[in-house]
Coordinates of C-alpha atoms and ligand atoms in Angstrom, one line a residue:
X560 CA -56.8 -101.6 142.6
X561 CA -55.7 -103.5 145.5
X562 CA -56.7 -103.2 149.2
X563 CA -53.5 -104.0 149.7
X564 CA -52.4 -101.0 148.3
X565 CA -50.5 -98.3 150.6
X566 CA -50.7 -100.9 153.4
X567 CA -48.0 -102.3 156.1
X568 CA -47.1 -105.8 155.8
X569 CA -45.0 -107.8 158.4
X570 CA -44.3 -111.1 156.7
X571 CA -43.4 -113.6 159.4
X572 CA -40.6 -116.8 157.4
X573 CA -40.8 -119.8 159.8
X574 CA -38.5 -122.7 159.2
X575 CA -40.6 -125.4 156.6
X576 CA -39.7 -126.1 153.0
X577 CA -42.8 -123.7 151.8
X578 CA -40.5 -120.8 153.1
X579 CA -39.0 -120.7 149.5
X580 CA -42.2 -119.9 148.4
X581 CA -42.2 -116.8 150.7
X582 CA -39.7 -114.6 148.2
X583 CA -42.8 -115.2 145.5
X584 CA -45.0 -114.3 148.5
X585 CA -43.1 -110.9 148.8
X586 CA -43.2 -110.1 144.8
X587 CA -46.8 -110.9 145.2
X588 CA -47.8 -108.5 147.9
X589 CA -45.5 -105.6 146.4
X590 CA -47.2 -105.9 142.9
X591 CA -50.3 -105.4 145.1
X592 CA -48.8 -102.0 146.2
X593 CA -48.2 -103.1 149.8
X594 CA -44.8 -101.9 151.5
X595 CA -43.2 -105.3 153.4
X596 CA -41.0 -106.1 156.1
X597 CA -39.6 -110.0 156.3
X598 CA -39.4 -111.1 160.3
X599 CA -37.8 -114.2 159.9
X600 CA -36.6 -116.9 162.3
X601 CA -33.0 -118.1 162.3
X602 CA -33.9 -121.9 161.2
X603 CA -36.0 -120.5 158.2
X604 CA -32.7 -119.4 156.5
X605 CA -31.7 -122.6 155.9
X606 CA -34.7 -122.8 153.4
X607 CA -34.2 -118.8 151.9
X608 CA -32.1 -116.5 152.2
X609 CA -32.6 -113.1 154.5
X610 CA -30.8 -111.7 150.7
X611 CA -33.2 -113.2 148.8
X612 CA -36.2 -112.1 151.0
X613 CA -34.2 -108.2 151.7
X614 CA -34.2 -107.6 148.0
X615 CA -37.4 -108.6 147.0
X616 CA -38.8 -106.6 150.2
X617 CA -36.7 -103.6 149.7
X618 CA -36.4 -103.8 153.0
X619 CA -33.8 -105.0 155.5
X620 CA -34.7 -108.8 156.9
X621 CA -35.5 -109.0 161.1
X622 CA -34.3 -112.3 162.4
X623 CA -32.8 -111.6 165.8
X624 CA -32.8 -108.9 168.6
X625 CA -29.1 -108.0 167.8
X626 CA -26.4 -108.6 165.2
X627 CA -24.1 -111.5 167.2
X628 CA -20.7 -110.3 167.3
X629 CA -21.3 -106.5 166.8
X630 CA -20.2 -104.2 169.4
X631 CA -22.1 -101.6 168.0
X632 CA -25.5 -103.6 166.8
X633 CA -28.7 -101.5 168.1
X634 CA -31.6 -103.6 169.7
X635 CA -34.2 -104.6 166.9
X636 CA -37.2 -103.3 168.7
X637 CA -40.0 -105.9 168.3
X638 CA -42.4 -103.4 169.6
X639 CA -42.1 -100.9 166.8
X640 CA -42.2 -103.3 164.4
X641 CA -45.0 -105.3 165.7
X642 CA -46.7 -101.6 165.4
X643 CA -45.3 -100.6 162.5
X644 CA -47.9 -102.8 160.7
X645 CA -51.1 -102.7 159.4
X646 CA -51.3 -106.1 158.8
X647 CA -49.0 -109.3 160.2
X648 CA -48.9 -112.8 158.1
X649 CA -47.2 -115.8 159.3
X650 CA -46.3 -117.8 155.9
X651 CA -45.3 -120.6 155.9
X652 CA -46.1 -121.3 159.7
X653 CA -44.7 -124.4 160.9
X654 CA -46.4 -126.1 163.4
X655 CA -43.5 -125.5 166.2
X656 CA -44.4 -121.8 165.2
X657 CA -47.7 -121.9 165.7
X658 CA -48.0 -124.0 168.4
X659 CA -45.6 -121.4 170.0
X660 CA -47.9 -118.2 168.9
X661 CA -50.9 -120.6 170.7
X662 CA -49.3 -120.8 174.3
X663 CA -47.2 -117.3 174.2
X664 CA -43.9 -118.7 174.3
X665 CA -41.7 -115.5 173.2
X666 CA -38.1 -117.0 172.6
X667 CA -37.2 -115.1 169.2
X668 CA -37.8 -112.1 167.2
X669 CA -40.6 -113.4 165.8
X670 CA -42.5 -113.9 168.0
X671 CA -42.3 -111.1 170.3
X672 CA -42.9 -109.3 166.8
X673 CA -46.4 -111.5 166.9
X674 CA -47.3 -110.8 171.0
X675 CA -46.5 -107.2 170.5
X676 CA -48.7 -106.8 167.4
X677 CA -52.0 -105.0 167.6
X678 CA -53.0 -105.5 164.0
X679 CA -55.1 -108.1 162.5
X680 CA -52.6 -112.0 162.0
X681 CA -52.9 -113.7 159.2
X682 CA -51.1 -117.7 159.7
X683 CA -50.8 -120.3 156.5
X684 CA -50.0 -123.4 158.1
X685 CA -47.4 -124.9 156.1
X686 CA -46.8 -128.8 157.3
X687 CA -47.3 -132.5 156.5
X688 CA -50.3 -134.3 156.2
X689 CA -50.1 -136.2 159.8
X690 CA -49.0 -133.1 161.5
X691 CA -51.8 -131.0 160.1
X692 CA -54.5 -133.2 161.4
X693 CA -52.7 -134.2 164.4
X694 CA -55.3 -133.0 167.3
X695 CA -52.5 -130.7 168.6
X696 CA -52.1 -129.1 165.4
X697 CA -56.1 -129.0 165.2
X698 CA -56.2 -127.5 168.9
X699 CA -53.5 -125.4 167.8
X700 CA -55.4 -123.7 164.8
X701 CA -58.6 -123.7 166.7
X702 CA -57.2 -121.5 169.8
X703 CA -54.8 -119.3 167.2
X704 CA -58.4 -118.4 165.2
X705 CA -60.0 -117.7 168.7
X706 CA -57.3 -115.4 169.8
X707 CA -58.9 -113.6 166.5
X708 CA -55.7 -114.6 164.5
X709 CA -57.1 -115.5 160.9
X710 CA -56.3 -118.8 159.4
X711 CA -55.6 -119.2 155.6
X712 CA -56.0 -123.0 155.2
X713 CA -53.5 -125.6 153.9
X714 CA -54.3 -126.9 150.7
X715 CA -54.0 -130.4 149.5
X716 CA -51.7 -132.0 146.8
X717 CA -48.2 -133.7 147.0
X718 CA -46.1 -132.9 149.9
X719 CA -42.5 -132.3 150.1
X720 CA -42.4 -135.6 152.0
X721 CA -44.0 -137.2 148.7
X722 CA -47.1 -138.0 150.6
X723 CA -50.0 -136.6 149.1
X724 CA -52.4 -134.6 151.7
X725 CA -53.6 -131.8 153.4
X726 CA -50.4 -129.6 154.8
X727 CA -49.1 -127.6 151.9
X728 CA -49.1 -124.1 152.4
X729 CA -51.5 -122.0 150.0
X730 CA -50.0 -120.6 147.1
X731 CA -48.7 -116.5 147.5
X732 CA -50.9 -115.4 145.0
X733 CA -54.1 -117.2 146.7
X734 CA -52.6 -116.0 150.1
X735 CA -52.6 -112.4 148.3
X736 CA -55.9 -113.1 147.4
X737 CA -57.3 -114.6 150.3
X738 CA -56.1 -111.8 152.4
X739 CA -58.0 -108.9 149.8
X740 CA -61.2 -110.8 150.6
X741 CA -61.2 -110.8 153.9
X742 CA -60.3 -107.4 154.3
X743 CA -63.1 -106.4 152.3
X744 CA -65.6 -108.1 153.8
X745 CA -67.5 -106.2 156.3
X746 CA -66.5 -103.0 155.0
X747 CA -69.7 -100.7 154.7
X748 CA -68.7 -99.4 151.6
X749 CA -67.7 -102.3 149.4
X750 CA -69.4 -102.4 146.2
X751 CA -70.1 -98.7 146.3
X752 CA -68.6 -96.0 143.9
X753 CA -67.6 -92.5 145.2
X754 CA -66.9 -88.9 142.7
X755 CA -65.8 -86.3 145.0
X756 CA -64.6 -82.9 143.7
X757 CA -61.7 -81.0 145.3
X758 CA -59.6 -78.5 145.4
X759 CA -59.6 -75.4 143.7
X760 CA -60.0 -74.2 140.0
X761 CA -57.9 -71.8 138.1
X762 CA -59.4 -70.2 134.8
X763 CA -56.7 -68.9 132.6
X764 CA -56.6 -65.0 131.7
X765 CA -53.3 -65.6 129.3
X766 CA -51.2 -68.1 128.8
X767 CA -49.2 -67.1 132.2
X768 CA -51.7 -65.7 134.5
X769 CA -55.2 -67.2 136.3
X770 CA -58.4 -66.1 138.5
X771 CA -58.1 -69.0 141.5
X772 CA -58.2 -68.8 145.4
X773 CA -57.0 -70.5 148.4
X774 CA -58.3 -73.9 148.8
X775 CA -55.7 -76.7 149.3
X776 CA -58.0 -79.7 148.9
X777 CA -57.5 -80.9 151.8
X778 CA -61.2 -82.1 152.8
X779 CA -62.1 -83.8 149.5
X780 CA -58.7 -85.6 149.9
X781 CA -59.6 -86.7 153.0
X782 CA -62.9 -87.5 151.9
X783 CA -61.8 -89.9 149.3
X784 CA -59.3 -91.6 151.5
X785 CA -62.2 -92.0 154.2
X786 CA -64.5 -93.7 151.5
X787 CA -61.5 -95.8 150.2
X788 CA -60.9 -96.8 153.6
X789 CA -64.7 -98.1 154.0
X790 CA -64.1 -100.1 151.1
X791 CA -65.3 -97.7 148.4
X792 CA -63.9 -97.2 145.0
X793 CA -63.4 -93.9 144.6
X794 CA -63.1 -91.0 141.3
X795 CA -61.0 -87.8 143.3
X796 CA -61.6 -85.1 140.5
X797 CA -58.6 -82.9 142.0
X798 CA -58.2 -79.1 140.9
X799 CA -54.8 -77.8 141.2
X800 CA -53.8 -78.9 144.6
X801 CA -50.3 -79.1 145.7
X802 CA -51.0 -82.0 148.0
X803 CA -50.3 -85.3 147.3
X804 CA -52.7 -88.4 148.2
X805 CA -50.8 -91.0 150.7
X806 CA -53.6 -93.5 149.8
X807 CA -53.2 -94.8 146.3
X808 CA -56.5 -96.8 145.9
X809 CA -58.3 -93.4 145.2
X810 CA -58.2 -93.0 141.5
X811 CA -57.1 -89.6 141.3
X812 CA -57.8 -87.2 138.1
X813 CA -56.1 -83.9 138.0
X814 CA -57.8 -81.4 136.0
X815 CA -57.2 -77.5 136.1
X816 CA -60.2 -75.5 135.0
X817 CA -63.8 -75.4 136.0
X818 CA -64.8 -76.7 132.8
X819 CA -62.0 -79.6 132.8
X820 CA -63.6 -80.7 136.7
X821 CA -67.3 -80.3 135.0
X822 CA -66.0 -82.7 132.2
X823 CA -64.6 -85.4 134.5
X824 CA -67.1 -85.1 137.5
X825 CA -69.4 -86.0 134.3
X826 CA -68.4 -89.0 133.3
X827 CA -68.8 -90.5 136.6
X828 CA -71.5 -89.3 138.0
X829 CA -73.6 -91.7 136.2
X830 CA -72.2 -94.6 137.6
X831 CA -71.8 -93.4 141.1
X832 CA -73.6 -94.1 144.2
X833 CA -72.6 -91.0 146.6
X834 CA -70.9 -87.9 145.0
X835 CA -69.6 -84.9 147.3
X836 CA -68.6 -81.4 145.8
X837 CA -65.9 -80.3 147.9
X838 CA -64.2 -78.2 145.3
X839 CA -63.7 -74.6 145.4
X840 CA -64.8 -73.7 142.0
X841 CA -64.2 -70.5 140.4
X842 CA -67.6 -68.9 140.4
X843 CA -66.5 -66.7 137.3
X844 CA -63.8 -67.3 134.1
X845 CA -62.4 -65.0 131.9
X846 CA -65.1 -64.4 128.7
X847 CA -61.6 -64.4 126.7
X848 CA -58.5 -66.0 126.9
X849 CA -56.1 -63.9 125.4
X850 CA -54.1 -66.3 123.5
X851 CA -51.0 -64.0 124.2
X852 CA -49.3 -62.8 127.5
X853 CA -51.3 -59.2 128.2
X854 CA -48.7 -56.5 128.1
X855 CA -49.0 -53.7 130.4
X856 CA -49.1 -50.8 128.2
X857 CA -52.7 -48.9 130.1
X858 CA -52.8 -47.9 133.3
X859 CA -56.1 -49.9 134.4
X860 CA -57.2 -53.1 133.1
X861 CA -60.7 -54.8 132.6
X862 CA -61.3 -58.5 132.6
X863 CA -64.9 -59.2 131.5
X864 CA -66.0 -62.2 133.7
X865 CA -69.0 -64.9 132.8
X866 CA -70.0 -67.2 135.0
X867 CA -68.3 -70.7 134.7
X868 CA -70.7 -73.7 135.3
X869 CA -72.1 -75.0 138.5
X870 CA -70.9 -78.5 138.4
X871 CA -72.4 -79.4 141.9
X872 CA -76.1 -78.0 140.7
X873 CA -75.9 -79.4 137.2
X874 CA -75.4 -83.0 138.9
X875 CA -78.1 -82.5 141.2
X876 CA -81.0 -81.6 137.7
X877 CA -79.7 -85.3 136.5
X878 CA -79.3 -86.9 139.7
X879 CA -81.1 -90.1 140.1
X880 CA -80.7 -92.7 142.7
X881 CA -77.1 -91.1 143.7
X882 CA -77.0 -89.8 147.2
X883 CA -75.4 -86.0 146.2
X884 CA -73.5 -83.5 149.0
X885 CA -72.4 -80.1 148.3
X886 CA -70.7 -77.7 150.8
X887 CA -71.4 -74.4 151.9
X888 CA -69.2 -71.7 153.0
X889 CA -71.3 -68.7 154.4
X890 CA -70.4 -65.7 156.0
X891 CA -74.2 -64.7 157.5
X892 CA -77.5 -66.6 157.8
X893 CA -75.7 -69.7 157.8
X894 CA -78.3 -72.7 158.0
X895 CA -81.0 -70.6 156.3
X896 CA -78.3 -69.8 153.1
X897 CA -76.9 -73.9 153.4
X898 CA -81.1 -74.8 153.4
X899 CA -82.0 -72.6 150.4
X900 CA -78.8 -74.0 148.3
X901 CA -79.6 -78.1 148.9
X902 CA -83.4 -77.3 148.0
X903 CA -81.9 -75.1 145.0
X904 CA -79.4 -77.6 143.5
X905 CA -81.4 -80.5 144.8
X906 CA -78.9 -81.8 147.0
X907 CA -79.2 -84.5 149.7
X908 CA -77.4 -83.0 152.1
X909 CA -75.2 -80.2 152.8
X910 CA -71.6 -79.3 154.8
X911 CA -72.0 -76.0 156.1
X912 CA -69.0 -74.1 157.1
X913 CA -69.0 -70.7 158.8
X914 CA -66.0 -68.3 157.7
X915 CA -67.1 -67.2 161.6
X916 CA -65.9 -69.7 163.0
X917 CA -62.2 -70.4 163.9
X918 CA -60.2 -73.4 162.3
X919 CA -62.9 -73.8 159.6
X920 CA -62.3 -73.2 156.3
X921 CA -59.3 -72.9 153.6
X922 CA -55.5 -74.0 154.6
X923 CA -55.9 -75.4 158.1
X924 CA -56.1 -78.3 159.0
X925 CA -59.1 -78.5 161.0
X926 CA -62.9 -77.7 160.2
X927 CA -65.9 -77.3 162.1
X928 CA -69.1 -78.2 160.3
X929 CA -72.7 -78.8 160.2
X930 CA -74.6 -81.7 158.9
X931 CA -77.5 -80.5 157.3
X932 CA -79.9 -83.3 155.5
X933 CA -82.5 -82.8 153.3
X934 CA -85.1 -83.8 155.5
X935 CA -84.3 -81.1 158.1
X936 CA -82.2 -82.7 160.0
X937 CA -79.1 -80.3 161.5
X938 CA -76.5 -81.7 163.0
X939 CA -73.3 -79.4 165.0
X940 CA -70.4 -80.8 165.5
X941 CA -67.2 -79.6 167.0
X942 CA -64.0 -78.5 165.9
X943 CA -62.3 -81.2 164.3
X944 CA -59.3 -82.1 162.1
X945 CA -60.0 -82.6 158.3
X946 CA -59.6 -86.5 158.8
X947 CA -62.1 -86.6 161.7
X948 CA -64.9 -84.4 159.6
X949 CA -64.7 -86.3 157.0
X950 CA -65.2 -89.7 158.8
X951 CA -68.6 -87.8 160.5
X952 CA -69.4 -87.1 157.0
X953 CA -69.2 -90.5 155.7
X954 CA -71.1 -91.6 158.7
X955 CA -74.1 -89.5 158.1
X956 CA -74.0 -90.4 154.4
X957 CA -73.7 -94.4 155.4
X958 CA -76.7 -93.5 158.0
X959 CA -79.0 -92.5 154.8
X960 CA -78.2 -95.0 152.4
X961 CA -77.4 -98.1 153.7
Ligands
CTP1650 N1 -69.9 -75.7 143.2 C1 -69.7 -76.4 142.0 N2 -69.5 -75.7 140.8 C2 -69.4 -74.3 140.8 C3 -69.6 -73.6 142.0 C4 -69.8 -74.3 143.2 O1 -69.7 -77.6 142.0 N3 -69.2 -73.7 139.7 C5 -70.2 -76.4 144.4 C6 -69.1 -76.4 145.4 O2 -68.2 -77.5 145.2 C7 -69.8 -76.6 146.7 C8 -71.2 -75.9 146.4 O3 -71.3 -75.8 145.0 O4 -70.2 -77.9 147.0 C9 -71.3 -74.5 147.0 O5 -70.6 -73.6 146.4 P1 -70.7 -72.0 146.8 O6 -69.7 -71.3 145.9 O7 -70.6 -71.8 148.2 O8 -72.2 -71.6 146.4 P2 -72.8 -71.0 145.3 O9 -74.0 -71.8 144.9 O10 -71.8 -70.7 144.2 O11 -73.4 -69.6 145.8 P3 -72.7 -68.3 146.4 O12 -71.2 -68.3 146.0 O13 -73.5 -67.2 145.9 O14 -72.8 -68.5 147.9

């Protein structure tokens, strides 16, 4: 899947012939699963259409700070939009564009959109031979990349001039492309392959009813989007939860039972590197599922239980070069009970959470933890929301293994 997947993309449409290549550019970051927005400048329709570019973005086109003529046309802030994204990319760039973006000249939408921008700026120069290696142009690229804006070269081949040369913008797909890499480089995950288990289980007594508790799933969903987000690729084995993941690069399996999760943790673990339990598995099952609804014709009722089986424990007897986690939630002799279970299921580390402590635990949204490695090591930390613990998770696991 796509890094590009789930993110923000501001496509900036300057005014050169490559700009009809920009409605391809569009399709090609939306098959990649990225949601765009087309800032374009007023010239640059003369070479697409803000239809053609509106459609294919599924988003309204930005080309100036009000609609001329409308009474009632509300100020296109640049500032939202310039934060709306996660990304920016300037294709084609012309070299009046650029050379604009180089000295902070701010006399269109565009590019107040670009000064207002905090996220990373990717720029295809799109131009003819001469003007590419004009020193200008040159001194223009070179201060544009220094600013931290990231160049995606020209490539060579004919030119709409019919000169043949250096200047023509790369294609979208290679753009697509060329942005992927780069944002996976230097992410301290990449290469890597996460299982995580979440959520709870429910074990069927008849065909209507079940034995399953309170967890939400929240931490191993934030988990998985915290090792996705480091670059990751990542196998969320998801009980029952009634949350939905934001971030579709996690590969997300749903399964229901204990057994089911068992199943599916199984088939990765194999090929993982790092694999965290954070399911709430039903400790017990029914020994019999009654096959029909059970009527209530006695007064009492008796459900013979049998203990379902220990997914985290049965990974950690096969467990070879994979860095395993489980959780703990304890009620009394916290860090002793945490210790004895990472030395019993052979475990790397372990997340202990107190029921004593407030915010920690099922259906909030924050959690309070301690780090506790297999070495000894014991680390407190404070009360934090799900997304910060897991990213102090992931930062003690990276601390071991990398
Ligand atoms: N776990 C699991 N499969 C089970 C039960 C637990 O993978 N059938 C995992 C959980 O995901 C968690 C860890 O084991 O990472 C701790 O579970 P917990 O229920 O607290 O511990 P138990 O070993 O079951 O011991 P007890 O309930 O007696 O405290």
């Amino acid at each position: 899947m796509s890094v590009l997947n789930g993110k923000k993309v501001l496509l900036g449409v300057t005014a050169g012939i490559a700009a009809y290549k920009s409605a391809m550019l569009v399709r090609a970051l939306i098959k990649a699963g990225a949601t765009v927005q087309v800032v374009m400048t007023e010239k640059a329709k003369d070479f697409v259409t803000s239809l053609t570019l509106s459609t294919l973005s599924r988003n309204p086109v930005h080309s100036s700070f009000t609609i001329e003529g409308d009474d009632n046309a509300v100020w296109t802030n640049h500032v939202d939009l310039g934060l709306w994204a996660d990304l920016m990319v300037i294709a084609p760039g012309t070299a009046n564009t650029l050379s604009k973006m180089a000295n902070g000249t701010c006399d269109n939408l565009l590019l107040a959109t670009y000064l207002s921008a905090k996220c990373p700026v990717y720029f295809a120069p799109a131009m003819d031979l001469d003007m590419y290696i004009h020193p200008s142009s040159q001194t223009t690229f070179d201060k544009l990349t220094s600013f931290g804006n990231i160049m995606i070269p020209a490539t060579s081949g004919e030119l709409a001039s019919g000169l043949v040369g250096q200047g023509r913008m790369a294609e979208p797909d290679d753009i697509v492309t060329f942005i992927e890499d780069h944002l996976k480089e230097g992410l301290p995950l990449v290469g890597k392959r996460v299982l995580i288990t979440a959520g709870p289980t429910y074990e069927a007594i008849d065909p209507v009813r079940f034995i399953g508790n309170h967890s939400s799933g929240k931490m191993g969903i934030e988990l998985a989007i915290c090792a996705s987000q480091l670059g990751a690729e990542v196998e969320l084995v998801l009980g029952p939860s009634a949350l939905q993941i934001s971030d579709s690069t996690v590969n997300v399996h749903r399964v229901t039972s204990g057994q089911e999760m068992y199943d599916k943790a199984h088939s990765f673990f194999e090929g993982v590197d790092i694999a965290i339990a954070a399911a709430a598995v039903a400790d017990y099952k029914p020994a019999e599922v009654a096959t029909e609804k059970i009527k209530k014709n006695d007064d009492s009722l008796t459900i013979n239980l049998v203990k379902t089986k220990d997914i985290l424990a049965s990974m950690g007897a096969i467990k070879k070069n994979q860095f395993l986690v489980g959780f703990a939630l304890e009620t009394e002799n916290e860090q002793e009970n945490a210790l004895k279970k990472l030395k019993k299921k052979n475990l790397d580390a372990i997340v202990l959470n107190s029921l004593k402590d407030k915010g920690a635990g099922f259906k909030t949204k924050t959690n309070k933890i301690t780090f506790i490695e297999k070495d000894g090591t014991i680390l407190p930390y404070d009360l934090k929301t799900k997304k910060e613990v897991a990213s102090d998770i992931f930062e003690r696991i990276m601390t071991n293994i990398l």
